[in-house]
Short mmCIF file of C-alpha atoms in Angstrom, two decimals:
data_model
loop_
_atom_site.label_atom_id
_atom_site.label_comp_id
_atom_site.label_asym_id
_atom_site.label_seq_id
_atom_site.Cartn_x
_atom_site.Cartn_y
_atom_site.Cartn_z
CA UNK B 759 29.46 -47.47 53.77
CA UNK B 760 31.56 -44.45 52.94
CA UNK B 761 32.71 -41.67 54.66
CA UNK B 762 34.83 -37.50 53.32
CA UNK B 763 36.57 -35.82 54.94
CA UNK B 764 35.17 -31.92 54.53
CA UNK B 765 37.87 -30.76 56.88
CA UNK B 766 39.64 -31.59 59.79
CA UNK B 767 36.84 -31.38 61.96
CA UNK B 768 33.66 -32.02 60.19
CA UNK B 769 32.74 -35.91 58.40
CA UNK B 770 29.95 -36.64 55.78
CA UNK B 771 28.66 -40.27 55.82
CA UNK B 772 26.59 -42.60 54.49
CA UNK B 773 25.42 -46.17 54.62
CA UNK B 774 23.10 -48.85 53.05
CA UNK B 775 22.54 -52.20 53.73
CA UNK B 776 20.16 -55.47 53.20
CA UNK B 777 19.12 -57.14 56.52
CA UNK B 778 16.60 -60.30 56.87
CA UNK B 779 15.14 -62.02 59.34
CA UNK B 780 14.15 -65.89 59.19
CA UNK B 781 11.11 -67.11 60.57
CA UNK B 782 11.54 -68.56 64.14
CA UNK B 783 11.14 -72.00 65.36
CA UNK B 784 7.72 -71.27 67.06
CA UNK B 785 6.40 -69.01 64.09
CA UNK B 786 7.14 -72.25 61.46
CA UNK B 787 6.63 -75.43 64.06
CA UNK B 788 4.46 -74.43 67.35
CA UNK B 789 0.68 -75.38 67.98
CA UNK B 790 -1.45 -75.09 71.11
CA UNK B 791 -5.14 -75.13 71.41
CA UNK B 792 -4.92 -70.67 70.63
CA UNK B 793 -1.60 -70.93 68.34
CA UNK B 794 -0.57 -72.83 64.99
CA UNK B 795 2.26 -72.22 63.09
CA UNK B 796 3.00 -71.90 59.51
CA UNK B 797 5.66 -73.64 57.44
CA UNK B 798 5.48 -71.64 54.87
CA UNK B 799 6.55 -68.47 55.91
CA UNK B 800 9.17 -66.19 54.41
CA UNK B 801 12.21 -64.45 55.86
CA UNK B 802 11.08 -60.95 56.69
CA UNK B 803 13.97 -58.69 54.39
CA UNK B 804 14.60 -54.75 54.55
CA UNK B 805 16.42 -52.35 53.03
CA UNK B 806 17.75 -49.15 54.72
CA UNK B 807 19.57 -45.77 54.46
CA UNK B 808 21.69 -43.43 56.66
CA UNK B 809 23.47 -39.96 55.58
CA UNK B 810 24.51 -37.57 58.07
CA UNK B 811 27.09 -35.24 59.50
CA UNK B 812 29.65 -35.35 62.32
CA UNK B 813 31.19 -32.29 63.83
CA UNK B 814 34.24 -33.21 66.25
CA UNK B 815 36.32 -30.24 67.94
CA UNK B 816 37.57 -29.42 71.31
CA UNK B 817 35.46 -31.37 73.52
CA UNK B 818 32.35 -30.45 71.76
CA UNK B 819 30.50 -33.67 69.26
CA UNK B 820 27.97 -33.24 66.95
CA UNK B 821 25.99 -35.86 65.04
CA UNK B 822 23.07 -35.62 62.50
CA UNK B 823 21.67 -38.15 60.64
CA UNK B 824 18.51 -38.77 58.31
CA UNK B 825 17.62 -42.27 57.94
CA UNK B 826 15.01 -44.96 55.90
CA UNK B 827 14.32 -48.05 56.19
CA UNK B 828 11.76 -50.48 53.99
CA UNK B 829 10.69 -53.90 55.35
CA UNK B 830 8.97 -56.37 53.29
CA UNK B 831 6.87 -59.44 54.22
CA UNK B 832 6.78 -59.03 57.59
CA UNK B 833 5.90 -61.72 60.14
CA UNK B 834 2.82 -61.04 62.47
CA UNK B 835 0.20 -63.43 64.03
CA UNK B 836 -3.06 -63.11 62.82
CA UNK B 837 -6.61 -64.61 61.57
CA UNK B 838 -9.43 -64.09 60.53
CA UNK B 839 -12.30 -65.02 62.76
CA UNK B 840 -12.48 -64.55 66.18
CA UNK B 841 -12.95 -68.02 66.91
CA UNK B 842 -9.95 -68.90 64.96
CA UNK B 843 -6.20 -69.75 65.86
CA UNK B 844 -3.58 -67.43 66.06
CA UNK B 845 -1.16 -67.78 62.61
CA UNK B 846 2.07 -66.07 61.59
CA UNK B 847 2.05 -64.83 58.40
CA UNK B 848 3.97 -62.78 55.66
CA UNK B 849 1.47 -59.97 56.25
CA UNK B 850 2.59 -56.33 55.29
CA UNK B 851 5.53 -53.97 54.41
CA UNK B 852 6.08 -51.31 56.85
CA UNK B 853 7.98 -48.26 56.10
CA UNK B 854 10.46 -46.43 58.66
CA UNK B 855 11.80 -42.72 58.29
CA UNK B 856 13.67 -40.34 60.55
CA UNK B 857 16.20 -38.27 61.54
CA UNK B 858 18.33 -38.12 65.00
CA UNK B 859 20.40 -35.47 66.15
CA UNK B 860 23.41 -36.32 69.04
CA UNK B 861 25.26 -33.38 71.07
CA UNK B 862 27.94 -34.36 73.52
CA UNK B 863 29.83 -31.83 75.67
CA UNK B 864 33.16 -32.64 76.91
CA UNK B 865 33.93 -29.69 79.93
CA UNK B 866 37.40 -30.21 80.65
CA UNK B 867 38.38 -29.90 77.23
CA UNK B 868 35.89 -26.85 76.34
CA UNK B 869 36.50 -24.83 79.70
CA UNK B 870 38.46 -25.10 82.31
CA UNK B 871 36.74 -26.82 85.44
CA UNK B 872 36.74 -29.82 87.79
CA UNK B 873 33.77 -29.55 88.87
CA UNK B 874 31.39 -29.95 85.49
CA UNK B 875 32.35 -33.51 83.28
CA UNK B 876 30.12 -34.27 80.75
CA UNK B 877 26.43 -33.36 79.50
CA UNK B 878 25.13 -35.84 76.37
CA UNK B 879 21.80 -34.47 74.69
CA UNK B 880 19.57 -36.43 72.07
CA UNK B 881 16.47 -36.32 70.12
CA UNK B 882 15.27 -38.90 67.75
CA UNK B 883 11.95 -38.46 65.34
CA UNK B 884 10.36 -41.96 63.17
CA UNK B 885 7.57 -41.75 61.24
CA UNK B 886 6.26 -45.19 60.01
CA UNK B 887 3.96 -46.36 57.54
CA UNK B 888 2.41 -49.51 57.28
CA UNK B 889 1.13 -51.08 54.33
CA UNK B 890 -2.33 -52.36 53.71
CA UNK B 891 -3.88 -55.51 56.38
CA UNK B 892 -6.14 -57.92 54.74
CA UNK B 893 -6.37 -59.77 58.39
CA UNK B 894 -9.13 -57.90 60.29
CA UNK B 895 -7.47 -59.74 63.63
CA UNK B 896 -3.59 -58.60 64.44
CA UNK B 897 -1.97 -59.54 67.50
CA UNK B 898 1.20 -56.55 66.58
CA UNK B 899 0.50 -53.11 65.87
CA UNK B 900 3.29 -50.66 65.71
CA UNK B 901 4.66 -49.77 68.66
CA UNK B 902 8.11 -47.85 67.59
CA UNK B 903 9.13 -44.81 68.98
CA UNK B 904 7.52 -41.45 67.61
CA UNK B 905 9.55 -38.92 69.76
CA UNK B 906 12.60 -39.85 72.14
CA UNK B 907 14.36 -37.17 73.95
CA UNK B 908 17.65 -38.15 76.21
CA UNK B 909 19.45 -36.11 78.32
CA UNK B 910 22.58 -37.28 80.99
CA UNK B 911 24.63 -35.11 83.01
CA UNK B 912 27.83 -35.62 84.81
CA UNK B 913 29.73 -33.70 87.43
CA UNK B 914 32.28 -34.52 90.34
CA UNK B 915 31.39 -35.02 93.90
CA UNK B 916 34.64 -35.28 94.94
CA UNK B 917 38.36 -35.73 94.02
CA UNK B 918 37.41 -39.35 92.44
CA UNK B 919 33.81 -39.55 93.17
CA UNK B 920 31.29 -38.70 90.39
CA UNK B 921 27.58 -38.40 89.65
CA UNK B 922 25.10 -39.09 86.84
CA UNK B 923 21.64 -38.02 86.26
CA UNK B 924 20.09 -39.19 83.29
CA UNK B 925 16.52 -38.44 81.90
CA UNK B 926 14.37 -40.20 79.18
CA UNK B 927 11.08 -38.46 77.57
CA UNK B 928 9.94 -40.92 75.39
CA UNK B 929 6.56 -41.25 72.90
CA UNK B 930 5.82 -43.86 71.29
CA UNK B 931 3.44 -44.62 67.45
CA UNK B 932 0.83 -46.27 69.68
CA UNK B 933 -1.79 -43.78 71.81
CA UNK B 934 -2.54 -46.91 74.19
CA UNK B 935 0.94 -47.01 75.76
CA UNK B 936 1.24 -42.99 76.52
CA UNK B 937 4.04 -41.08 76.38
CA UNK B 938 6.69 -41.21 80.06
CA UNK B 939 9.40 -40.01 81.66
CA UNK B 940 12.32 -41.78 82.94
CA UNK B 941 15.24 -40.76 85.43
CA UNK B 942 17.97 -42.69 86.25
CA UNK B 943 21.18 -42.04 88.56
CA UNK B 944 24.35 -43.44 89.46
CA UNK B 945 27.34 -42.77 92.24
CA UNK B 946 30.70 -44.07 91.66
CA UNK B 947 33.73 -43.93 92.84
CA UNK B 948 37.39 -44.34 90.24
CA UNK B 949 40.35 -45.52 92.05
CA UNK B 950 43.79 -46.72 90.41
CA UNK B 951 42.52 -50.42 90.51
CA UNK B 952 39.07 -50.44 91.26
CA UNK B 953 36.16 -48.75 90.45
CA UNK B 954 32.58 -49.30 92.60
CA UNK B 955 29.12 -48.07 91.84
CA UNK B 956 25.50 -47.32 92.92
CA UNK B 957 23.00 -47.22 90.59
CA UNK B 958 19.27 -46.38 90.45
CA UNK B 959 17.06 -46.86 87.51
CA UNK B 960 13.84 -45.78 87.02
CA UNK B 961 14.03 -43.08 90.34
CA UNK B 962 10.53 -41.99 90.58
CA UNK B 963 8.83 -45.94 90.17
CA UNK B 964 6.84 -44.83 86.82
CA UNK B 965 4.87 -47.88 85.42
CA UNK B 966 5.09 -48.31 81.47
CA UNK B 967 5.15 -50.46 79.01
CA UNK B 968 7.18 -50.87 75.57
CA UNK B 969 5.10 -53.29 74.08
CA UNK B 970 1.19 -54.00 74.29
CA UNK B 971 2.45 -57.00 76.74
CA UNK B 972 5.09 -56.13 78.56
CA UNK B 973 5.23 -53.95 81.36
CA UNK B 974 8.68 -52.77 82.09
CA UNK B 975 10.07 -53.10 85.74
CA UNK B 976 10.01 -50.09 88.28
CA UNK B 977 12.55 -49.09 90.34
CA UNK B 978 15.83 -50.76 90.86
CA UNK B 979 18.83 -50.71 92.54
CA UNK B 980 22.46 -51.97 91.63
#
């Protein structure tokens, strides 16, 4: 990792690094009548890349960054018949690039105001690339985000009594999970020992998934 200085308010940096993942317990060791594992899998490995740019100055943050990131022998179950069990295997490289921007505003620092606190804005973009599939049966395909926008907004209610509206748009590398909108909120209340909250997530109920499996829950309260 290393980081200049271009002046006082403005910082170039970049970063590289080697990650790997080892094969899980139930990838090597479990079997079921629709599942057998495979001892002789490899750790999945990857190599990735940052630069980028951050911009600091009187309640006002920028950061922009370009990233890569390469991924070797990576672990997905698989076969080859229909008929066949599910198997983990070593089965492809996949290839990540992308770039995110960040934007935070700061208002008491930028203007003078008690009303207006704080608006964060950010988009991220990843395009991936997946290597060649000799399995014709793949239980993964890639599900990583394409397009993410993120917006939250704060402002006071009262002398200690704030509020919070955030928004997700998010799209996502696979067509069959759709692109959606999120919208969460939160009340809350700062006093000299004790802070207390109410929180919504997911306002408007909106049913989605992340993953080809999972559907995410709707709306809830804390």
């Amino acid at each position: 990792d290393i980081g200049y200085r271009l002046n006082e308010h403005t910082k170039f940096f970049a970063n590289a690094g080697y990650t790997y993942r080892v094969p899980t317990f139930t990838d090597l060791y479990y079997e079921d009548p629709a599942n057998l594992g495979n001892e002789k899998l490899l750790p999945e490995s990857a190599i990735a890349y940052e630069a980028g740019i951050k911009f600091n100055k009187n309640g006002f943050n920028l950061q922009s960054s370009w990233f890569k990131r390469n991924g070797q022998d990576l672990i997905d179950w698989t076969k080859t018949n229909s008929e066949d069990r599910w198997q983990p295997q070593n089965f492809a490289n996949v290839n990540m690039q992308g770039f995110e921007m960040a934007l935070d505003f700061y208002f008491p620092l930028l203007i003078e105001t008690q009303l207006l606190q704080r608006l964060n804005l950010s988009y991220t973009y990843i395009d991936a690339t997946i290597g060649a599939i000799e399995q014709p049966f793949s239980r993964y395909t890639l599900e990583n985000l394409k397009h993410q926008f993120v917006a939250n907004f704060e402002y006071r209610l009262a002398d200690n009594v704030f509020h919070q509206v955030a928004f997700r748009h998010i799209d996502r590398v696979n067509a069959s999970l759709g692109d959606y909108q999120l919208v969460d909120t939160k009340f809350f209340w700062k006093g000299k020992y004790l802070d207390a909250f109410v929180q919504v997530n997911n306002v408007f109920d909106v049913i989605y998934k992340e993953t080809n499996l999972v559907t995410m829950p709707g709306r809830w309260i804390s």
